[in-house]
Amino acid sequence: MIIDKYNQRVKEINSLLCVGLDSDFEKIPEKFKELEFPQFEFNKWIIKETHSYAAAFKMNSAFYEARGDQGIKELKMTTDYLIQNHPNIFTIFDAKRADIGNTNNGYVASIFDWLGFDAVTLHPYLGEEALAPFLERADKGSIILCRTSNLGASEIQDLEVEGKPIWQIVAERVSEVWNKNYNCLLVVGATYPEEMKKIRSIAGEMTFLVP
């Protein structure tokens, strides 16, 4: 199971830390901007400083896509570097994908097979049928958005269906139905501790990504 890779790393270093390589080009130090591959070199420096404490590294697609071909190239360089130098550290592509199944086949090939990530963040809104190309990859992780950390999360996620908020329904559906291959995780924001407590009671030992 893919989650075994994460659990083994956690046990090895006694840490749950997920380090974000969300390298906003405008905010990285000037000394890196002078180099040929500034995002990659900055990422490599962060990795060298933090890898001994990191159970996972997470990269947000937006910061790389914003730089076009160059950004995508440096994203790929970063994943290749991690696979070569730290293959035991869990990697997450924070892309929040959601589409119909046929389109998701392309995302699966890109994210898992070309970029080489262990897991990806996903929207549940289109349902299990649409997410099947991700969920059926037992060798990879599907991290489903459940209770997100942003201020406006309640606008949709607190809406009730038959007396239950949508975030609770998502937690139940993922843990009871979608997790057939034991490769599902949930995004649960630390900004909502009471909801997190409830989700933990529903999801049992399922791993949370906690922004």
C-alpha angles and dihedrals in degrees: 000000000000092000088063088070090057094043092049091052091048091052092046096055101021091233137116094194119141110195116209117223089191093146108188102197093215092057103044116105116276093240089068094047089063091062127088093247105028100170093046093048091048091048091048090053092050090048092051091050097046111025094099089060099036124103088176143008119215127197123194110217095215096071091055099039089053089067095051119213092356094053094048089049091053091047089055091046089054095051091046089051092051093047091050099042106025107023092156094062116094115241127207129194106209097205102127092217123191128164143120116301099259092054090046089060087068092048090050092052092047100043102036105026104031104028092031101222120165094217144006135205115245140189114234095206097101094051138231096302092059094043093048095106088061098037093049091059096092089179092061137055127247110203107197122204106240113153109002124207100234124111094243096051093109093062091082106003095059094052109117129230115189090343097311128103115240092246089060092049090051091050091050095045095048096045097041104034116011099045095076092130094042089239100115126108130176134230106225119170120230086218089076105051097164092053089046090055090053093046090050090054089053101041099041112195095354111136118250128209100216118198 
